[in-house]
Coordinates of C-alpha atoms and ligand atoms in Angstrom, one line a residue:
M947 CA 83.9 -67.3 55.1
L948 CA 85.5 -64.2 52.9
Y949 CA 85.5 -62.4 55.6
H950 CA 88.8 -64.3 56.9
L951 CA 90.0 -65.3 53.3
A952 CA 89.8 -62.0 52.1
L953 CA 91.4 -60.5 55.4
W954 CA 95.0 -63.0 54.5
L955 CA 94.6 -61.9 50.5
S956 CA 94.7 -58.5 52.2
H957 CA 98.5 -59.2 52.6
Y958 CA 98.9 -59.1 49.0
F959 CA 96.4 -57.0 47.6
S960 CA 95.0 -54.5 50.3
P961 CA 91.7 -53.6 47.9
F962 CA 90.7 -57.4 49.6
N963 CA 90.3 -54.7 53.1
V964 CA 86.7 -53.9 52.6
F965 CA 85.2 -57.1 53.3
Q966 CA 85.7 -55.8 56.9
Y967 CA 83.7 -53.3 56.5
I968 CA 80.1 -54.6 58.0
S969 CA 78.0 -52.2 55.1
F970 CA 80.4 -53.8 52.1
R971 CA 79.5 -57.2 53.0
S972 CA 75.5 -56.9 54.1
F973 CA 75.1 -55.3 50.9
I974 CA 76.8 -58.3 48.8
A975 CA 74.9 -60.9 51.3
F976 CA 71.7 -58.6 50.1
L977 CA 72.3 -59.3 45.9
F978 CA 73.6 -63.2 46.6
A979 CA 70.6 -64.1 49.0
F980 CA 68.6 -62.6 46.5
F981 CA 69.5 -64.1 43.5
V982 CA 70.0 -67.1 45.0
V983 CA 67.1 -66.8 45.7
V984 CA 65.0 -65.2 42.3
F985 CA 66.0 -68.0 40.5
T986 CA 66.5 -71.1 43.0
I987 CA 62.1 -70.8 43.1
P988 CA 61.1 -71.6 39.7
L989 CA 63.6 -75.1 40.1
F990 CA 62.0 -75.6 43.8
V991 CA 58.0 -74.8 42.9
N992 CA 58.3 -77.6 40.0
R993 CA 60.7 -80.5 42.2
V994 CA 58.0 -80.1 44.9
K995 CA 55.0 -80.2 42.4
Q996 CA 55.7 -83.3 41.4
L997 CA 56.1 -84.5 45.4
Y998 CA 52.6 -83.5 46.0
L999 CA 51.6 -84.4 42.2
S1000 CA 52.4 -88.4 43.6
H1001 CA 50.5 -88.5 46.6
G1002 CA 47.3 -87.5 45.4
G1003 CA 48.3 -83.3 43.9
V1004 CA 46.5 -80.9 46.2
L1005 CA 47.3 -79.2 49.1
R1006 CA 45.1 -80.2 52.1
E1007 CA 45.2 -77.9 54.1
Y1008 CA 43.0 -74.9 52.3
L1009 CA 40.4 -72.7 53.2
D1010 CA 37.2 -73.1 51.9
H1011 CA 37.0 -69.5 50.4
H1012 CA 40.7 -70.4 49.7
E1013 CA 39.5 -73.1 46.5
E1014 CA 41.8 -71.9 43.7
K1015 CA 44.5 -71.8 46.3
K1016 CA 44.4 -75.9 46.8
F1017 CA 47.5 -76.6 44.1
T1018 CA 50.1 -74.4 45.0
P1019 CA 52.4 -75.9 46.4
S1020 CA 53.5 -75.4 49.8
L1021 CA 57.5 -75.6 51.0
G1022 CA 59.2 -72.8 49.8
G1023 CA 60.7 -71.7 53.0
L1024 CA 63.6 -74.4 52.3
V1025 CA 64.9 -72.2 50.7
L1026 CA 64.9 -69.4 52.5
I1027 CA 66.3 -71.1 55.0
V1028 CA 69.0 -72.3 53.3
S1029 CA 70.1 -69.1 51.6
L1030 CA 70.4 -67.9 55.2
L1031 CA 72.6 -71.1 55.7
L1032 CA 74.6 -70.0 53.0
V1033 CA 75.2 -66.1 54.2
A1034 CA 76.0 -67.0 57.7
F1035 CA 78.4 -69.3 56.2
I1036 CA 79.9 -67.2 53.5
F1037 CA 79.7 -63.6 54.7
M1038 CA 79.5 -63.8 58.5
R1039 CA 82.6 -63.8 60.5
L1040 CA 82.7 -67.4 62.1
D1041 CA 85.1 -66.1 64.9
T1042 CA 81.7 -64.8 66.4
P1043 CA 79.1 -66.8 68.0
Y1044 CA 76.4 -65.0 64.9
P1045 CA 76.1 -67.8 62.3
Y1046 CA 76.5 -70.3 64.5
L1047 CA 73.4 -69.5 66.6
V1048 CA 71.5 -68.0 63.7
A1049 CA 72.1 -72.0 62.0
I1050 CA 71.0 -73.9 64.9
T1051 CA 67.6 -71.6 64.8
L1052 CA 67.9 -72.2 61.1
V1053 CA 68.2 -76.1 61.5
L1054 CA 66.1 -77.0 64.7
F1055 CA 63.0 -74.5 63.8
G1056 CA 63.4 -75.8 59.7
A1057 CA 63.2 -79.3 60.8
I1058 CA 59.9 -79.2 63.1
G1059 CA 58.3 -76.9 60.6
F1060 CA 58.9 -79.2 57.6
L1061 CA 58.3 -82.6 59.1
D1062 CA 54.9 -81.1 59.3
D1063 CA 54.4 -80.2 56.2
F1064 CA 56.7 -83.3 54.4
L1065 CA 54.0 -84.9 56.5
K1066 CA 51.1 -83.3 55.4
I1067 CA 52.0 -83.6 52.1
V1068 CA 52.2 -87.7 52.0
R1069 CA 49.7 -88.1 54.9
K1070 CA 46.6 -86.3 55.8
D1071 CA 47.9 -84.4 58.4
G1072 CA 51.1 -83.0 59.9
I1073 CA 52.2 -83.7 63.9
S1074 CA 49.7 -83.1 66.2
A1075 CA 49.7 -78.9 67.5
K1076 CA 51.0 -80.2 71.3
T1077 CA 53.8 -82.2 69.5
K1078 CA 54.2 -79.2 67.7
L1079 CA 54.7 -76.7 70.4
A1080 CA 56.3 -79.7 73.0
L1081 CA 59.5 -79.5 69.4
Q1082 CA 59.5 -76.0 69.4
F1083 CA 60.4 -75.5 73.2
A1084 CA 63.2 -78.0 73.0
A1085 CA 64.0 -76.0 70.5
A1086 CA 64.1 -72.6 71.8
A1087 CA 65.5 -74.4 74.8
V1088 CA 68.5 -75.0 73.5
V1089 CA 69.3 -71.9 71.2
A1090 CA 68.3 -70.1 74.4
L1091 CA 71.2 -72.0 76.6
F1092 CA 73.9 -71.4 73.7
I1093 CA 72.9 -67.4 73.6
M1094 CA 73.2 -67.9 77.5
K1095 CA 76.4 -70.2 76.8
F1096 CA 78.2 -68.4 74.2
V1097 CA 76.8 -65.1 73.9
P1098 CA 78.2 -61.7 75.5
I1099 CA 75.3 -60.6 77.0
D1100 CA 73.7 -59.7 80.1
T1101 CA 70.2 -61.6 82.5
K1102 CA 68.4 -58.1 82.1
I1103 CA 66.2 -57.2 80.3
H1104 CA 66.1 -53.5 78.4
L1105 CA 62.6 -51.1 79.2
P1106 CA 61.6 -48.8 75.9
L1107 CA 61.8 -44.9 76.7
L1108 CA 63.6 -44.9 80.2
K1109 CA 67.5 -44.6 79.8
D1110 CA 69.7 -46.8 82.4
M1111 CA 66.5 -49.1 83.1
A1112 CA 66.4 -53.1 83.2
I1113 CA 65.2 -55.4 85.3
E1114 CA 67.4 -58.1 85.9
L1115 CA 65.5 -61.4 84.9
G1116 CA 68.8 -64.0 86.0
P1117 CA 67.9 -67.4 86.0
F1118 CA 64.4 -66.7 84.4
Y1119 CA 66.5 -64.9 81.5
F1120 CA 66.1 -68.6 80.0
L1121 CA 62.2 -68.2 80.4
W1122 CA 61.7 -65.3 78.7
A1123 CA 64.3 -65.9 76.0
V1124 CA 62.1 -69.3 75.1
L1125 CA 58.7 -67.9 75.4
L1126 CA 60.1 -64.9 72.6
I1127 CA 61.2 -67.5 70.7
V1128 CA 58.7 -70.0 70.7
A1129 CA 55.7 -66.7 70.8
S1130 CA 57.4 -65.2 67.7
S1131 CA 57.5 -67.9 65.9
N1132 CA 54.0 -69.0 66.3
A1133 CA 52.7 -65.8 65.7
V1134 CA 54.4 -65.3 62.3
N1135 CA 52.5 -68.4 61.7
L1136 CA 49.5 -67.7 62.2
T1137 CA 50.2 -64.0 60.4
D1138 CA 50.7 -66.7 57.0
G1139 CA 47.4 -67.7 56.0
L1140 CA 47.6 -64.4 52.7
D1141 CA 50.1 -64.3 49.7
G1142 CA 52.5 -62.2 50.8
L1143 CA 51.5 -61.3 54.2
A1144 CA 54.1 -62.9 56.3
I1145 CA 56.9 -62.0 54.3
G1146 CA 56.4 -58.6 54.0
A1147 CA 56.3 -57.4 57.5
S1148 CA 58.7 -59.7 58.6
L1149 CA 61.0 -57.4 56.1
T1150 CA 59.9 -54.6 57.5
T1151 CA 60.6 -56.5 61.3
M1152 CA 63.9 -57.6 59.8
A1153 CA 65.0 -54.6 58.7
V1154 CA 64.6 -52.5 62.3
L1155 CA 66.0 -55.8 63.7
G1156 CA 69.2 -55.7 61.1
F1157 CA 69.5 -51.6 62.1
V1158 CA 69.6 -52.2 65.8
A1159 CA 72.0 -54.3 65.1
Y1160 CA 74.4 -52.3 63.6
L1161 CA 74.3 -49.5 66.2
A1162 CA 74.4 -52.0 69.4
G1163 CA 77.3 -53.5 67.5
N1164 CA 79.2 -50.2 67.3
Y1165 CA 80.6 -48.5 71.3
I1166 CA 79.9 -45.4 69.9
Y1167 CA 75.9 -45.3 68.7
A1168 CA 75.8 -47.8 71.4
H1169 CA 77.0 -45.0 73.9
Y1170 CA 75.2 -42.4 72.4
L1171 CA 71.5 -43.7 72.5
Y1172 CA 72.3 -45.4 75.5
I1173 CA 71.3 -49.0 74.5
P1174 CA 73.5 -51.8 75.4
Y1175 CA 76.9 -53.0 73.6
V1176 CA 77.0 -56.2 72.1
P1177 CA 80.8 -56.9 71.0
F1178 CA 80.5 -57.7 67.5
A1179 CA 76.3 -57.3 67.0
G1180 CA 76.7 -56.0 63.5
E1181 CA 77.3 -59.9 62.1
L1182 CA 73.9 -59.6 62.3
T1183 CA 73.3 -56.8 60.7
I1184 CA 74.6 -58.6 57.3
L1185 CA 72.6 -61.3 57.9
A1186 CA 70.0 -59.7 58.4
L1187 CA 70.4 -57.9 54.9
G1188 CA 70.6 -61.4 53.2
F1189 CA 67.5 -61.5 54.4
L1190 CA 65.9 -58.5 52.6
G1191 CA 67.6 -59.8 49.7
A1192 CA 66.1 -63.4 50.5
G1193 CA 62.6 -62.7 51.5
L1194 CA 62.3 -60.4 48.7
A1195 CA 63.0 -62.2 46.1
F1196 CA 60.9 -65.1 47.5
L1197 CA 57.8 -62.3 47.6
W1198 CA 58.6 -62.1 44.3
H1199 CA 56.9 -65.5 44.0
N1200 CA 54.4 -65.3 47.1
T1201 CA 52.6 -62.0 46.2
F1202 CA 49.4 -62.4 44.6
P1203 CA 48.6 -64.5 42.9
A1204 CA 50.9 -67.2 44.9
K1205 CA 53.3 -69.8 42.8
I1206 CA 54.8 -70.6 46.7
F1207 CA 54.1 -70.9 50.6
M1208 CA 56.7 -70.8 52.3
G1209 CA 55.4 -73.5 54.2
D1210 CA 55.4 -74.3 58.0
V1211 CA 59.8 -74.1 57.2
G1212 CA 59.7 -71.1 56.5
S1213 CA 56.6 -69.6 59.1
L1214 CA 57.7 -70.9 62.6
T1215 CA 62.2 -70.9 61.5
I1216 CA 61.1 -67.0 60.3
G1217 CA 59.3 -66.6 63.4
A1218 CA 62.4 -68.2 66.1
L1219 CA 64.8 -66.0 64.2
L1220 CA 63.7 -62.6 64.3
A1221 CA 63.1 -63.8 68.4
V1222 CA 67.1 -64.6 68.6
I1223 CA 68.4 -61.1 66.7
A1224 CA 65.7 -59.5 69.5
L1225 CA 67.9 -61.3 72.5
V1226 CA 70.6 -60.7 71.4
T1227 CA 71.2 -57.1 70.5
K1228 CA 68.6 -57.2 73.7
S1229 CA 65.3 -54.9 71.5
E1230 CA 62.9 -57.3 72.4
F1231 CA 60.9 -54.2 73.3
I1232 CA 61.9 -53.0 69.3
F1233 CA 60.6 -55.9 68.2
F1234 CA 57.3 -56.3 70.0
L1235 CA 56.8 -52.8 68.1
A1236 CA 58.6 -53.3 65.0
G1237 CA 56.8 -56.9 64.2
G1238 CA 53.3 -55.3 66.5
L1239 CA 51.7 -57.1 62.9
F1240 CA 52.2 -60.6 64.4
F1241 CA 51.6 -59.9 68.4
I1242 CA 48.5 -58.4 67.0
E1243 CA 47.5 -61.7 64.1
M1244 CA 47.4 -64.2 67.7
L1245 CA 46.5 -62.2 70.1
S1246 CA 43.2 -61.5 67.9
V1247 CA 43.7 -65.7 68.0
I1248 CA 43.7 -65.2 71.8
L1249 CA 40.5 -63.3 72.7
Q1250 CA 39.0 -65.0 70.0
V1251 CA 39.3 -68.6 71.0
G1252 CA 39.3 -67.0 74.6
Y1253 CA 35.9 -65.7 74.5
F1254 CA 34.5 -68.6 71.8
K1255 CA 35.1 -70.5 74.8
Y1256 CA 33.9 -68.5 77.8
T1257 CA 30.7 -67.7 76.3
K1258 CA 29.9 -71.0 75.3
K1259 CA 30.6 -72.2 78.5
R1260 CA 28.7 -69.4 79.9
Y1261 CA 25.5 -69.6 77.3
G1262 CA 26.0 -72.7 75.6
E1263 CA 26.2 -70.8 72.8
G1264 CA 30.4 -70.2 71.7
K1265 CA 29.9 -66.0 70.4
R1266 CA 32.8 -64.3 67.9
I1267 CA 34.1 -60.8 68.8
L1268 CA 36.0 -61.3 65.1
L1269 CA 34.0 -62.5 61.9
M1270 CA 37.5 -65.2 61.7
A1271 CA 40.9 -65.5 63.3
P1272 CA 42.7 -64.5 62.7
L1273 CA 42.8 -60.7 62.5
H1274 CA 43.4 -61.2 58.2
H1275 CA 40.6 -63.3 57.7
H1276 CA 37.9 -60.9 59.3
F1277 CA 39.4 -58.4 56.7
E1278 CA 38.1 -61.8 54.1
K1279 CA 35.2 -62.0 55.9
L1280 CA 34.2 -58.1 55.7
G1281 CA 34.7 -59.0 51.0
W1282 CA 38.3 -56.9 52.2
K1283 CA 40.2 -57.9 48.6
E1284 CA 43.3 -60.4 49.6
P1285 CA 45.9 -57.9 48.0
Q1286 CA 44.0 -54.7 49.3
I1287 CA 44.6 -56.7 53.2
V1288 CA 47.4 -57.4 52.4
V1289 CA 49.0 -54.5 51.4
R1290 CA 47.7 -52.6 53.9
L1291 CA 48.8 -55.2 56.6
W1292 CA 52.0 -54.0 55.5
I1293 CA 51.1 -49.9 55.7
V1294 CA 50.4 -51.0 58.5
S1295 CA 53.9 -52.8 59.7
I1296 CA 56.0 -50.1 58.6
L1297 CA 54.2 -47.6 60.3
L1298 CA 55.1 -49.6 63.4
G1299 CA 58.9 -49.8 62.0
I1300 CA 58.5 -46.7 62.7
A1301 CA 57.2 -46.2 65.9
S1302 CA 59.7 -48.9 66.9
L1303 CA 63.0 -46.3 65.7
T1304 CA 62.3 -44.2 67.9
L1305 CA 62.5 -45.6 70.8
L1306 CA 66.2 -45.7 69.9
K1307 CA 66.2 -42.1 70.7
L1308 CA 63.0 -41.3 73.3
R1309 CA 64.9 -42.1 76.4
Ligands
57M735 C1 48.7 -72.4 59.9 N1 47.6 -72.5 57.4 C2 47.3 -71.3 57.2 C3 51.2 -72.2 54.1 C4 51.7 -71.5 55.2 C5 44.0 -72.1 66.8 C6 43.8 -71.2 65.2 C7 43.2 -70.1 64.9 C8 44.9 -71.9 64.8 C9 44.6 -71.2 63.0 C10 46.3 -72.1 62.3 O1 46.0 -73.8 62.3 N2 46.9 -71.1 62.2 C11 48.8 -71.9 61.6 C12 48.1 -71.7 58.9 C13 47.3 -72.5 55.2 O2 48.6 -71.7 55.4 C14 49.6 -72.8 54.8 O3 50.8 -73.3 56.0 C15 51.8 -72.3 56.3 C16 51.8 -71.7 57.9 N3 51.7 -71.8 58.7 O4 53.0 -71.4 54.7 O5 51.0 -73.0 53.9 C17 46.4 -71.2 54.6 O6 46.3 -70.4 54.4 C18 46.5 -69.4 53.1 N4 47.7 -69.0 52.4 C19 48.0 -67.9 51.3 N5 48.5 -67.3 51.4 C20 50.1 -67.8 52.2 O7 51.0 -66.9 50.9 O8 47.2 -68.0 51.1 C21 49.0 -69.2 53.1 C22 50.2 -68.6 53.0 C23 46.9 -72.1 52.6 C24 46.1 -70.9 52.3 O9 45.1 -70.8 51.7 O10 46.2 -73.1 52.5 C25 45.6 -71.3 56.9 O11 45.8 -70.4 57.3 O12 45.4 -72.0 56.9 N6 43.9 -71.7 62.6 C26 42.9 -71.1 61.3 O13 43.8 -70.0 61.3 C27 41.7 -70.8 61.0 N7 40.6 -70.3 62.0 C28 40.1 -70.7 62.0 O14 39.2 -71.2 62.1 N8 39.4 -70.1 63.4 C29 38.5 -69.3 64.3 C30 38.6 -69.5 66.1 C31 37.7 -70.2 67.4 C32 40.3 -70.5 66.4 C33 37.3 -68.6 64.2 O15 37.9 -67.4 64.2 O16 36.0 -69.0 64.4 C34 42.0 -70.6 59.6 N9 42.2 -71.7 59.3 C35 41.6 -72.4 58.3 N10 40.5 -72.5 57.7 N11 42.2 -73.8 57.8 C36 40.1 -70.7 59.5 C37 39.3 -71.4 58.6

């Protein structure tokens, strides 16, 4: 909105031209989102605590060894979603498909997560795993259809390290998009089990995707790096910077000992949003590496559950690969302290982010 307003005002006062720059709008989106979230969360925590108190007072889904966390409220992701919706409609260009794509993703996945979190507070259980997955597939299908209809990208997947090497998926692109969104949404959800872990790794991943979006949206840089040029993709850099502001502010309150958790409303939505940006900037493989921590956590669950079931069937007794899945619980069982695990996994995430950027130039 600001872009269009400033464009009109610049006819009367030329300094308003500065709003045309993606870098300037990104910078103010960052500050805006940071201050909105950092000051809203304390008020929100009080509100959510009241909701908990009127329904028994404790978080029902806490780990046995996280006894002290049972009074920590959830639902914090709702503040992130609202701040990002504001960023999308205030700072992004409304004559491109991107603010609408972002809004659809935030609202659909936010609604699924919210329903689950809310039900966990007001009754014993959230929605069943099967229903949640079905809803995620339905939401991802809507988002994928929106991308295919309104975003000017092809249906190829561009392989890393190979110049001009792409696989045409044709109608299967829809399936690819849906699977990526659902997988990413669940991977971030599984990672969200220690204070600051998921939001920290999301920050590094989003920083990479925001940078890639800037390059992909610029014809000269895209051409120079042999990455697909995606008109106006730079608008997503603004969203990414808004996310960095909002996410850092959330981390302020979510760092150990957390005052609030993001809840499924946060984790499912952030995962979906990351995948959507990766899809429209044609950087799925960069995303696999930059967001590698999420996929490692997911893989740890798949392998653990698979091995457990296999050994149970074969030997009558279930065996484990890790002491507990997802991976961060394994380190807890090894006796590492929570902040130690979180900071070390952030370090892994930063390293993966840097490694993923090298894929841009190595072609
Ligand atoms: C939800 N929820 C957190 C918080 C957060 C298939 C199986 C591996 C599924 C998995 C699972 O259910 N994962 C998804 C994870 C929970 O956090 C809430 O949930 C939101 C995210 N969805 O925002 O609202 C707890 O995590 C802790 N937490 C923090 N700080 C944070 O900033 O400390 C979260 C955010 C919170 C809090 O304690 O209550 C969670 O972990 O429960 N299941 C598991 O992860 C279970 N693993 C398991 O059963 N492993 C088995 C194998 C065979 C599957 C094994 O290895 O033997 C663990 N989860 C629970 N208990 N609840 C194990 C123990």
